Short mmCIF file of C-alpha atoms in Angstrom, two decimals:
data_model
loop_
_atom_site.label_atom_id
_atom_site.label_comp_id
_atom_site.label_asym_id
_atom_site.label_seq_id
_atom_site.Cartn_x
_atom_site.Cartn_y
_atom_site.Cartn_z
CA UNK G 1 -14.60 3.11 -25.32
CA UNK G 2 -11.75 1.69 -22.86
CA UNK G 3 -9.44 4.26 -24.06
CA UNK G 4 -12.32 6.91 -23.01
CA UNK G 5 -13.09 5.28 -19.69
CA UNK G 6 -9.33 4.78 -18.21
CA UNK G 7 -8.85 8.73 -19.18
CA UNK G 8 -11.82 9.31 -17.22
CA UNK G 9 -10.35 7.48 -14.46
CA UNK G 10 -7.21 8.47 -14.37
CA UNK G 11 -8.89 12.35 -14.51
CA UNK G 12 -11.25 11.89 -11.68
CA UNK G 13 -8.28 9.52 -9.71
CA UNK G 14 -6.03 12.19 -9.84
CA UNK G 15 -8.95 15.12 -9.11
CA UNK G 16 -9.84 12.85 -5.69
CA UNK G 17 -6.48 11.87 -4.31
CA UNK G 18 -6.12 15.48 -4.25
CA UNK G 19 -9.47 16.21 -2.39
CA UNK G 20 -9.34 13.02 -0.10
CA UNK G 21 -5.79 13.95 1.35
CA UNK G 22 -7.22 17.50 2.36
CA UNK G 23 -10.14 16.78 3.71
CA UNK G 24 -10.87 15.09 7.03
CA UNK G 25 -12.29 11.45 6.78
CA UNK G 26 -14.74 11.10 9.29
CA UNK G 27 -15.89 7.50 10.68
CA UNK G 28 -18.82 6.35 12.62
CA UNK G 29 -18.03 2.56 13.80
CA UNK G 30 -14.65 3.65 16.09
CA UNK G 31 -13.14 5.55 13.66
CA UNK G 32 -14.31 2.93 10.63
CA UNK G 33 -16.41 4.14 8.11
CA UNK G 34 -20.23 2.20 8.13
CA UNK G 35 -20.10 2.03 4.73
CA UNK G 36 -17.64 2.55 1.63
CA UNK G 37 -20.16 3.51 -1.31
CA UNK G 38 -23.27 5.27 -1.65
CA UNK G 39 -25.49 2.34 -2.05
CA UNK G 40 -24.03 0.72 0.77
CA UNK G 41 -24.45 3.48 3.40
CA UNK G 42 -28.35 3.28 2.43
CA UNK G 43 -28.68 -0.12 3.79
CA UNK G 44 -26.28 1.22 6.93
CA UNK G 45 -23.39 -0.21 5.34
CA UNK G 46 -24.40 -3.51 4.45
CA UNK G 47 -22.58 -4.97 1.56
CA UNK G 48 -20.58 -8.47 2.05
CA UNK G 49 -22.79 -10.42 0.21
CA UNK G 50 -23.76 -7.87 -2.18
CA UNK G 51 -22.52 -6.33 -5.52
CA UNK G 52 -23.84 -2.19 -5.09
CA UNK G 53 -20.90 -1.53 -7.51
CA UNK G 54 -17.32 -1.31 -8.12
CA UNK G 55 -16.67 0.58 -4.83
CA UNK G 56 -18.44 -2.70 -3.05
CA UNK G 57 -14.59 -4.28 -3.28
CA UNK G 58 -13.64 -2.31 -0.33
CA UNK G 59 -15.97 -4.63 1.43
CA UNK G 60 -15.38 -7.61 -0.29
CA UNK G 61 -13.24 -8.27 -3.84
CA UNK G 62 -15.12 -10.88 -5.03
CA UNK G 63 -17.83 -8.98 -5.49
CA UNK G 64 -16.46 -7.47 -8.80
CA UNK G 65 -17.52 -10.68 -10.64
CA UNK G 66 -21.24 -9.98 -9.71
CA UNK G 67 -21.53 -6.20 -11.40
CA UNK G 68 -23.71 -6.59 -14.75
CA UNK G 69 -21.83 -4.22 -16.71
CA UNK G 70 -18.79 -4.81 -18.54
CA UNK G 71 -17.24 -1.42 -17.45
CA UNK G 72 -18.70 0.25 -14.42
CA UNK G 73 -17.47 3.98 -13.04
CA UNK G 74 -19.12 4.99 -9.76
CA UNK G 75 -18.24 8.27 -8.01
CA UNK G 76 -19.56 9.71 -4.37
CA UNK G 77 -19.44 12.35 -2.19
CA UNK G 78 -20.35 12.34 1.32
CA UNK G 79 -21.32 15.64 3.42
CA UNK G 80 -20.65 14.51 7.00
CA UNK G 81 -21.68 16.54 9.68
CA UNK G 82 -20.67 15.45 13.28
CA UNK G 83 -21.46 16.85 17.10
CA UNK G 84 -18.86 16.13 19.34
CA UNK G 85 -18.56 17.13 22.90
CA UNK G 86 -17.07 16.44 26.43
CA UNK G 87 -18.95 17.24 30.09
CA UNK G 88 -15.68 17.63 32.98
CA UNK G 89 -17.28 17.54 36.95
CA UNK G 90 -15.58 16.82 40.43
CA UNK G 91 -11.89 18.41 39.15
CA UNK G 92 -9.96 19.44 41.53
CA UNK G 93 -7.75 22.02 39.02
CA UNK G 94 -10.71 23.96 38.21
CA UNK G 95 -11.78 22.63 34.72
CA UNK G 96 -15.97 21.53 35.37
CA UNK G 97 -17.47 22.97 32.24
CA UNK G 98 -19.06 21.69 28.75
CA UNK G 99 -16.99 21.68 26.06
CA UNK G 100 -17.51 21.52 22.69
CA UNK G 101 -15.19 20.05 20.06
CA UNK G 102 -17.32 21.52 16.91
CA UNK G 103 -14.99 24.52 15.90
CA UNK G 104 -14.60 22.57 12.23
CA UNK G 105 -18.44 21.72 11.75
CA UNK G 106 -18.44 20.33 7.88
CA UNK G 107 -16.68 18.21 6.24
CA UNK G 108 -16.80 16.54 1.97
CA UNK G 109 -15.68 12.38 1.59
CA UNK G 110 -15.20 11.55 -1.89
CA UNK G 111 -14.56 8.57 -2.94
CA UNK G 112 -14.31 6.86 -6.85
CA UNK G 113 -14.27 3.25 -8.12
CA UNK G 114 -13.78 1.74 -11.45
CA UNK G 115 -14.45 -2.31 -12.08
CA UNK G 116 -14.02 -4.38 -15.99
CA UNK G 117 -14.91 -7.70 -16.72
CA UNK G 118 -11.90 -8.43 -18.79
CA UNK G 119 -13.74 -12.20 -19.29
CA UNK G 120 -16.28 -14.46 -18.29
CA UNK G 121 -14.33 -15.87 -15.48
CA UNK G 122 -11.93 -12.63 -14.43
CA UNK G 123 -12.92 -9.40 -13.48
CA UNK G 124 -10.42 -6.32 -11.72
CA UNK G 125 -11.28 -2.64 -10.65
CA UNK G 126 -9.55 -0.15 -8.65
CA UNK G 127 -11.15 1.83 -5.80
CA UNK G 128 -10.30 5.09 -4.03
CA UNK G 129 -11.94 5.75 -0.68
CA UNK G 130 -11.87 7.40 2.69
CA UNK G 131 -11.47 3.80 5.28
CA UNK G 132 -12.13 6.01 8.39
CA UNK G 133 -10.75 9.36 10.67
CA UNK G 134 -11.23 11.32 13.58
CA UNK G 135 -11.34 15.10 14.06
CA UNK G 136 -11.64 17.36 17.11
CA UNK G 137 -10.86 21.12 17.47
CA UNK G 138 -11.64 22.59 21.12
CA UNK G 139 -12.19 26.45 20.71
CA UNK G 140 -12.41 26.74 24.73
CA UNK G 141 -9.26 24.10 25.52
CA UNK G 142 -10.15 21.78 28.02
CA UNK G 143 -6.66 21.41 29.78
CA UNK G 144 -5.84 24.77 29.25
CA UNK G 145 -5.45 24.67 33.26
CA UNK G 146 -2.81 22.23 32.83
CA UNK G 147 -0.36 24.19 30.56
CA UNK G 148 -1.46 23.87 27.11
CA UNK G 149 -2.55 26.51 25.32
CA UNK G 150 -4.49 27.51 21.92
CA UNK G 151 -7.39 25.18 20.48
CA UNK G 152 -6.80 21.54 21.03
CA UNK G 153 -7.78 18.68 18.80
CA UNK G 154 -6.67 16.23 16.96
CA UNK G 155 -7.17 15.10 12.76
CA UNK G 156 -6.61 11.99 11.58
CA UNK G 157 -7.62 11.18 7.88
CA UNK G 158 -7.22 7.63 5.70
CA UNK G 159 -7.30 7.62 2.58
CA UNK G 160 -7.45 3.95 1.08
CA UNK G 161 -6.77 2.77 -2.65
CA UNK G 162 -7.44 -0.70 -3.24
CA UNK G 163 -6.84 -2.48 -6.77
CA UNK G 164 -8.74 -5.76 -6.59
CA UNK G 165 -8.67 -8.78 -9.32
CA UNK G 166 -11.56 -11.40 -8.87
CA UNK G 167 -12.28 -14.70 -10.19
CA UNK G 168 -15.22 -16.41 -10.97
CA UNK G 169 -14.65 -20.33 -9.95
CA UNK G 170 -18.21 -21.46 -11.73
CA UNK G 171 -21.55 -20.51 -11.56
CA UNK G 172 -22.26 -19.87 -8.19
CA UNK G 173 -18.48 -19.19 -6.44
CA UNK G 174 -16.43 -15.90 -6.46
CA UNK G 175 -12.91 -14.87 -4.19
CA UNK G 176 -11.34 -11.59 -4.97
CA UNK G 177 -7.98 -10.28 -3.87
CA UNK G 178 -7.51 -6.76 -3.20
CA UNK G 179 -4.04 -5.00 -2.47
CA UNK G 180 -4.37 -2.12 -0.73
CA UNK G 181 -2.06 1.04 -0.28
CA UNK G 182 -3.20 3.24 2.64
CA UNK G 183 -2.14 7.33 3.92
CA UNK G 184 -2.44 8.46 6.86
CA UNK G 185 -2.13 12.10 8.00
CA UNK G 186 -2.06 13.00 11.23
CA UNK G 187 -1.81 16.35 13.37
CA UNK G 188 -2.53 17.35 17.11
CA UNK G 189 -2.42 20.44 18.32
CA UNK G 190 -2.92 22.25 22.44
CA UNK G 191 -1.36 19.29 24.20
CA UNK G 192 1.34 20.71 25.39
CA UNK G 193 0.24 19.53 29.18
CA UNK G 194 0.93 16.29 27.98
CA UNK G 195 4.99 16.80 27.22
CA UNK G 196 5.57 16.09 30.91
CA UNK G 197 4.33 12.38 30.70
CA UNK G 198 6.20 11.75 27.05
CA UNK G 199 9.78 10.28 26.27
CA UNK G 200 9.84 12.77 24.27
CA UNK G 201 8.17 16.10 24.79
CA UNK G 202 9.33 18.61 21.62
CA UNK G 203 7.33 15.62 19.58
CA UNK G 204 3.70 15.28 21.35
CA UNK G 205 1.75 18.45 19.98
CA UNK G 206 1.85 21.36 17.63
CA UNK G 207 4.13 20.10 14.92
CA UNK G 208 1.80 20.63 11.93
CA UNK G 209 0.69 17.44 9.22
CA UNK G 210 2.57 14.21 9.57
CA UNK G 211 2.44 11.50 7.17
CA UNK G 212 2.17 7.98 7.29
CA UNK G 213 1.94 4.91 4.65
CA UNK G 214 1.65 1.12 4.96
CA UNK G 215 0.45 -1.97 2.80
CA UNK G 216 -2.08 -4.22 3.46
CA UNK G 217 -4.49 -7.14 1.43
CA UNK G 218 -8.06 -7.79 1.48
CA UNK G 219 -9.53 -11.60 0.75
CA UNK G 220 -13.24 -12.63 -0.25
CA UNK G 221 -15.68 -14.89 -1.44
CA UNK G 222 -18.99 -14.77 -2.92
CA UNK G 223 -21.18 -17.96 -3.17
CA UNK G 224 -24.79 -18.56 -3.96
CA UNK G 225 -26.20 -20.66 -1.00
CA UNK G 226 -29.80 -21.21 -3.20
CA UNK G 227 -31.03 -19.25 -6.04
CA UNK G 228 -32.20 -16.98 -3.89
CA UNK G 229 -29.66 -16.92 -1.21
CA UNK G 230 -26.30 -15.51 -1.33
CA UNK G 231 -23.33 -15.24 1.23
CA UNK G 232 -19.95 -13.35 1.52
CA UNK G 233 -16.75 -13.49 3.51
CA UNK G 234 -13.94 -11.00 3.85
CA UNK G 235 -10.46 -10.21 5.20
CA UNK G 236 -8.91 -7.25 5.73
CA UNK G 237 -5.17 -8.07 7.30
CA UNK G 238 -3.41 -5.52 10.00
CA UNK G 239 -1.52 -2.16 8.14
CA UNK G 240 1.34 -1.66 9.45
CA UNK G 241 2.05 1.78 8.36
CA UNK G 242 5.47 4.09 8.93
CA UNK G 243 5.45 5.62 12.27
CA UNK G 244 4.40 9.56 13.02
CA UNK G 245 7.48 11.13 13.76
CA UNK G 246 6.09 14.40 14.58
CA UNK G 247 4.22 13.07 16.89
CA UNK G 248 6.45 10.14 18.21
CA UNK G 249 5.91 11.27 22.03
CA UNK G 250 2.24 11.02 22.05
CA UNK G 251 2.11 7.66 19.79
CA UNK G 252 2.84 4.59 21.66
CA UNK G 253 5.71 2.50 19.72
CA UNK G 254 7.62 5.89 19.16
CA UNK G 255 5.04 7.35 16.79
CA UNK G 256 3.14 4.07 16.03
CA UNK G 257 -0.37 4.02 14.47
CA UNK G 258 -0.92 0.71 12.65
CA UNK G 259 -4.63 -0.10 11.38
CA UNK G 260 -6.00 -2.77 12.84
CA UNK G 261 -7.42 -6.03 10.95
CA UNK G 262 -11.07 -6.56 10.53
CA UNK G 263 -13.12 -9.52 9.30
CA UNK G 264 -16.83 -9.53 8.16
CA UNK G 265 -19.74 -11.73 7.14
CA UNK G 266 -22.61 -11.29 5.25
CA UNK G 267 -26.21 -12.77 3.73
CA UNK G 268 -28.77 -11.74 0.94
CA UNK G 269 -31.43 -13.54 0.52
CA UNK G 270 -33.94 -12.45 -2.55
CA UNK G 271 -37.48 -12.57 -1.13
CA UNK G 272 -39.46 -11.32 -4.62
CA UNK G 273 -38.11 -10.29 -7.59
CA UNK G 274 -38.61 -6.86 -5.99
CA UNK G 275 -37.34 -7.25 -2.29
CA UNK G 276 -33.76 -8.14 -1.24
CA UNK G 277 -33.37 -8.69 2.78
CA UNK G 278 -29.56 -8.44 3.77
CA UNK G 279 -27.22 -8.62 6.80
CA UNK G 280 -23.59 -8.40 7.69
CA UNK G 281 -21.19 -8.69 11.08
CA UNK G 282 -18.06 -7.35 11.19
CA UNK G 283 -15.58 -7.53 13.80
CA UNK G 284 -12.40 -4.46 13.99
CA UNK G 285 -9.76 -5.53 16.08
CA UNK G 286 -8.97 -1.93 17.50
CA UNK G 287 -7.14 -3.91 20.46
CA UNK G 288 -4.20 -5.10 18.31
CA UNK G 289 -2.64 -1.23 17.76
CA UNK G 290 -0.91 -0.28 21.00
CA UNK G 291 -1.42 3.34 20.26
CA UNK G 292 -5.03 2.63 19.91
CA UNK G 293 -5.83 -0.12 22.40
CA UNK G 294 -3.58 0.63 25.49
CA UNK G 295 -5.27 2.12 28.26
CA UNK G 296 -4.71 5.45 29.56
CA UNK G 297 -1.68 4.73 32.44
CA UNK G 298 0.70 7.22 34.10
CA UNK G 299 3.66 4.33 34.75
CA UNK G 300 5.18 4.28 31.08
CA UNK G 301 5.96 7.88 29.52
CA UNK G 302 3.59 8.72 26.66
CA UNK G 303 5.24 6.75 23.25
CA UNK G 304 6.64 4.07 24.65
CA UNK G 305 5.46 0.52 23.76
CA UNK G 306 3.33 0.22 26.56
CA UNK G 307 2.85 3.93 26.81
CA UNK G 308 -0.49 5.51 27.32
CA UNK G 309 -3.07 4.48 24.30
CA UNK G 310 -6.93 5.41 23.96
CA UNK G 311 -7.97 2.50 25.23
CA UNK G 312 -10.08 1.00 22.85
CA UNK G 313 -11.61 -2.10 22.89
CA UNK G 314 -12.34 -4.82 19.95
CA UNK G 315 -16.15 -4.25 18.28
CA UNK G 316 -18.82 -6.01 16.54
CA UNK G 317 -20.65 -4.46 14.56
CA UNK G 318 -24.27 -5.91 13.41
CA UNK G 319 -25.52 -4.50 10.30
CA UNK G 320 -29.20 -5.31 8.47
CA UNK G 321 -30.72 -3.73 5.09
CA UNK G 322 -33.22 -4.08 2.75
CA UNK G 323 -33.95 -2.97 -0.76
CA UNK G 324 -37.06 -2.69 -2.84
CA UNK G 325 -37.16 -2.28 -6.56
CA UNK G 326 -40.05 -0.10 -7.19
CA UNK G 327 -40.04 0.00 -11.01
CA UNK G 328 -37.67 -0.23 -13.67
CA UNK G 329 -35.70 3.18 -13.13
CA UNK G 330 -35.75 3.51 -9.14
CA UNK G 331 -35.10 1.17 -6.26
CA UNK G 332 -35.24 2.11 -2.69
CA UNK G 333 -33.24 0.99 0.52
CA UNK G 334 -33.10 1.13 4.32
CA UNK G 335 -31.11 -0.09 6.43
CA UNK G 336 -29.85 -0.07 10.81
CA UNK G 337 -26.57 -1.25 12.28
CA UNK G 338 -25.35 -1.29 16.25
CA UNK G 339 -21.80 -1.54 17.47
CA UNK G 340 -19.92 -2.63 20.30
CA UNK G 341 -18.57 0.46 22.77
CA UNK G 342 -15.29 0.69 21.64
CA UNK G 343 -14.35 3.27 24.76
CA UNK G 344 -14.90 1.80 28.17
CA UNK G 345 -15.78 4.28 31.10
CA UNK G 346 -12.79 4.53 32.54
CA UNK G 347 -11.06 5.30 29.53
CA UNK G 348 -13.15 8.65 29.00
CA UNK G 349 -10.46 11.23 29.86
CA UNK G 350 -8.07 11.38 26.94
CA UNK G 351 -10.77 10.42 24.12
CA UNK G 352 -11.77 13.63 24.95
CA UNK G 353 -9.88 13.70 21.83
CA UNK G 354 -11.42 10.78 19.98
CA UNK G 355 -14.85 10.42 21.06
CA UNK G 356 -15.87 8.01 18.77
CA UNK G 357 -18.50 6.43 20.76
CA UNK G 358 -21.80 5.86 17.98
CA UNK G 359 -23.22 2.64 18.23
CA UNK G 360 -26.74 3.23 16.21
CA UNK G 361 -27.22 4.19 12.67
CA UNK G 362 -30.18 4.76 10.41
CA UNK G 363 -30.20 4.89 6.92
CA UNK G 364 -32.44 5.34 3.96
CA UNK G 365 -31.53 5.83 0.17
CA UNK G 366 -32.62 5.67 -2.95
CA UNK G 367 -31.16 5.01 -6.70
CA UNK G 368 -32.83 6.71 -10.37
CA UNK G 369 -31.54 4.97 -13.67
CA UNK G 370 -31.75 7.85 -15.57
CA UNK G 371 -30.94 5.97 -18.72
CA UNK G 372 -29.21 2.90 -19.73
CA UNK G 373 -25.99 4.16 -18.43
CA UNK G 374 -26.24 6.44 -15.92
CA UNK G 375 -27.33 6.05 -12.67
CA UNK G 376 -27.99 8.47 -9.48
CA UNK G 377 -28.17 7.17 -5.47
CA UNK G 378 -28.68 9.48 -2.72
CA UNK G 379 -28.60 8.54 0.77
CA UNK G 380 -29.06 9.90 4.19
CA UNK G 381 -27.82 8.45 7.48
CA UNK G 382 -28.87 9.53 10.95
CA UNK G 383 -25.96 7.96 13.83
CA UNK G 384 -28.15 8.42 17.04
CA UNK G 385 -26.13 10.56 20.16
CA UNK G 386 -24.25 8.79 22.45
CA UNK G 387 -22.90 9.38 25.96
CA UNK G 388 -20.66 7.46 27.64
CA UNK G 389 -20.66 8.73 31.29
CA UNK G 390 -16.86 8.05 32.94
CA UNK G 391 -15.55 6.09 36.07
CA UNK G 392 -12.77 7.28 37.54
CA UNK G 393 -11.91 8.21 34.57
CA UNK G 394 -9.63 11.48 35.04
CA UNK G 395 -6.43 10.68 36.66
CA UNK G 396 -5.56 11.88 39.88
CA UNK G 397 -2.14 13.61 38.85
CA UNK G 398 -5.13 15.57 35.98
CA UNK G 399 -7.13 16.70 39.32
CA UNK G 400 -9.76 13.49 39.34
CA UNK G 401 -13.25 13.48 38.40
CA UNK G 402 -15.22 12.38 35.50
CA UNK G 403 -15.16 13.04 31.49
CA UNK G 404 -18.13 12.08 29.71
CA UNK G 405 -18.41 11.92 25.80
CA UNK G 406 -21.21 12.73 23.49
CA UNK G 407 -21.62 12.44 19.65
CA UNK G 408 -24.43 12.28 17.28
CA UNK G 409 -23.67 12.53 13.26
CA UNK G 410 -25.73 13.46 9.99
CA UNK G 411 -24.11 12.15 6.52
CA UNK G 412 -25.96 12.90 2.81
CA UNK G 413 -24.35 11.19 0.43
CA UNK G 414 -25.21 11.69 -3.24
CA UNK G 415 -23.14 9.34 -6.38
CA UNK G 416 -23.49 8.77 -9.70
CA UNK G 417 -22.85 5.55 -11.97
CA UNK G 418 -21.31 5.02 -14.99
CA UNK G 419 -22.23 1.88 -17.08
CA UNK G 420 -20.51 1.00 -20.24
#
């Protein structure tokens, strides 16, 4: 049977690095995902404290000790469907208008986890997963007027694979260490009004898919408070990842695009033997990444240190869930979270490319054990629109006025379980 399951992993590990890398990894909190499996993103992402399954180590590696299989396979796909757009008024250079950054509509997130108990005490799994992205693509180009020309946009994509050992210290206490290798791709394209402000111009747009790879290690702990109570902790440090060289004139730090460190929190508490109430708080520190957290400023050329970033602010992000056991073969779950504004109003103008501005989500799922192995979730999450109207937020050199963002999302997420 191990022999069987590890060539099944190794199968469907080698079938999804290949999908995740060519397919855009969307985000909802900033450019974070709201939740890693299935299960979790039908409680709105709420999983700290809980043990969904062996894709729940992304949120916290000590969960691994809590799964009640021995061997546990667990593999998702998300359809993610986001509507992204930017409103220009008062420019002087003639670019007023709606428009709408929707040219690539669809997108697939796969994602594939495998835990073992290899004894009472130790337990390890590996997990492949899309951490977060961003993708734009701007038909009608809105600085066109400026120089550039073709569609613009940007794609980011992270793909995540994190191979997690966790240890049971007695009955009721659980950390977990995960190490996690993370690849970023990266390409921008109809920027070319932006070579002016760069150290380096030839490097800022239209130089097809960069690459870029970093380490980083994730800490938990999972403790029962009371029998019926249970609480989590985890630590995700910064990535610092190899530079995009392609696009070293748009990236502060020459290319920089680090990910930043996040921390989170978490509570279940088991009402009935039906009805499990949960919450979690997390906390990205999107300030830390220069590329990501400097403000938008015309003094220092675009990819210097303290070149022009997004200007993105630190969130918190507040997540509650519950879920209901109906009978033996299907539970239910529901679940709303609300973030911090990462992008401030004055920082509107270039997140025209990166309008990651949700702060509401809405989620219902639902699980059928179809037998004693196999298991099916399917989940549905609604991430209300949001506008964030801008303050002198287009620079004056741009022609002045205001950008305002918009986005509203739709995910379905259907994965299946594997229990040996």
């Amino acid at each position: 049977m191990w022999s069987v399951c590890m060539l099944t992993v190794a199968r469907f590990g080698g079938l999804l690095s290949l999908a995740v890398v060519s397919v855009n990894a969307q985000a909802t909190n900033g450019y974070f995902t709201h939740g890693t499996s299935v299960k979790a993103q039908g409680m709105a992402g709420v999983s700290v404290a809980m043990a969904h399954d062996s894709l729940s180590a992304a949120s916290n590696p000590a969960s691994l000790t809590a799964l009640t299989a021995e061997q546990q396979l667990d593999l998702g796909v998300t359809y993610f469907a986001p509507e992204r757009k930017s409103d220009i008024s008062g420019n002087g250079f003639g670019i007023d208008g709606t428009y709408h950054a929707n040219d690539r509509k669809y997108f697939l997130i796969p994602e594939l986890g495998y835990a073992r108990h290899h004894s009472d005490v130790l337990s390890y799994g590996l997990a492949l997963y899309a951490n977060g992205g961003m993708n734009t693509d701007y038909g009608d180009n809105p600085f066109a007027n400026f120089g550039s020309s073709g569609s613009a946009g940007v794609n980011l994509e992270q793909l995540y694979v994190t191979a997690t050992l966790a240890y049971r210290l007695n009955d009721n206490h659980s950390l977990g260490l995960g190490l996690t290798w993370t690849r970023q791709q990266f390409e921008a394209k109809g920027l070319q009004a932006f070579a002016g402000m760069s150290q380096d111009g030839a490097n800022i747009s239209n130089n097809g898919k960069d690459v870029s790879r970093g380490w980083g290690v994730k800490l938990g702990w999972q403790g029962d408070l009371t029998d019926t109570l249970k609480a989590g902790l985890s630590w995700s440090s910064k990535i610092e990842t190899s530079e995009f060289h392609r696009y070293r004139g748009l990236f502060a730090e020459d290319g920089g695009f680090d990910i930043p460190e996040n921390i989170a929190a978490g509570l279940a508490w088991q009402t009935t033997d039906k009805l499990t109430l949960a919450a979690d708080w997390q906390y990205i520190a999107y300030s830390e990444v220069k590329s990501v957290g400097n403000d938008l400023n015309l003094v220092a050329p675009l990819g210097a240190d303290n070149g022009a970033g997004f200007g993105w602010d630190d969130i918190n992000v507040y997540k509650v869930g519950a879920q209901y056991r109906l009978n033996s073969d299907i539970s239910l779950r529901a679940g709303y979270s609300y973030a911090d504004q990462p992008i401030d109003s004055s920082q509107t103008f270039l997140n025209i490319l990166a309008p990651g501005v949700i702060q509401e989500h809405l989620s219902l799922g639902s699980s059928w054990q179809l037998n004693d192995s196999n298991e099916l979730t399917l989940s549905y999450t609604h991430a209300f629109e949001e506008t964030v109207k801008g303050k002198q937020s287009v620079p004056a050199a741009f022609g002045g006025g205001e950008s305002d963002l918009t986005m509203s999302q739709d995910l379905l997420a259907l994965g299946w379980s594997v229990r040996f």
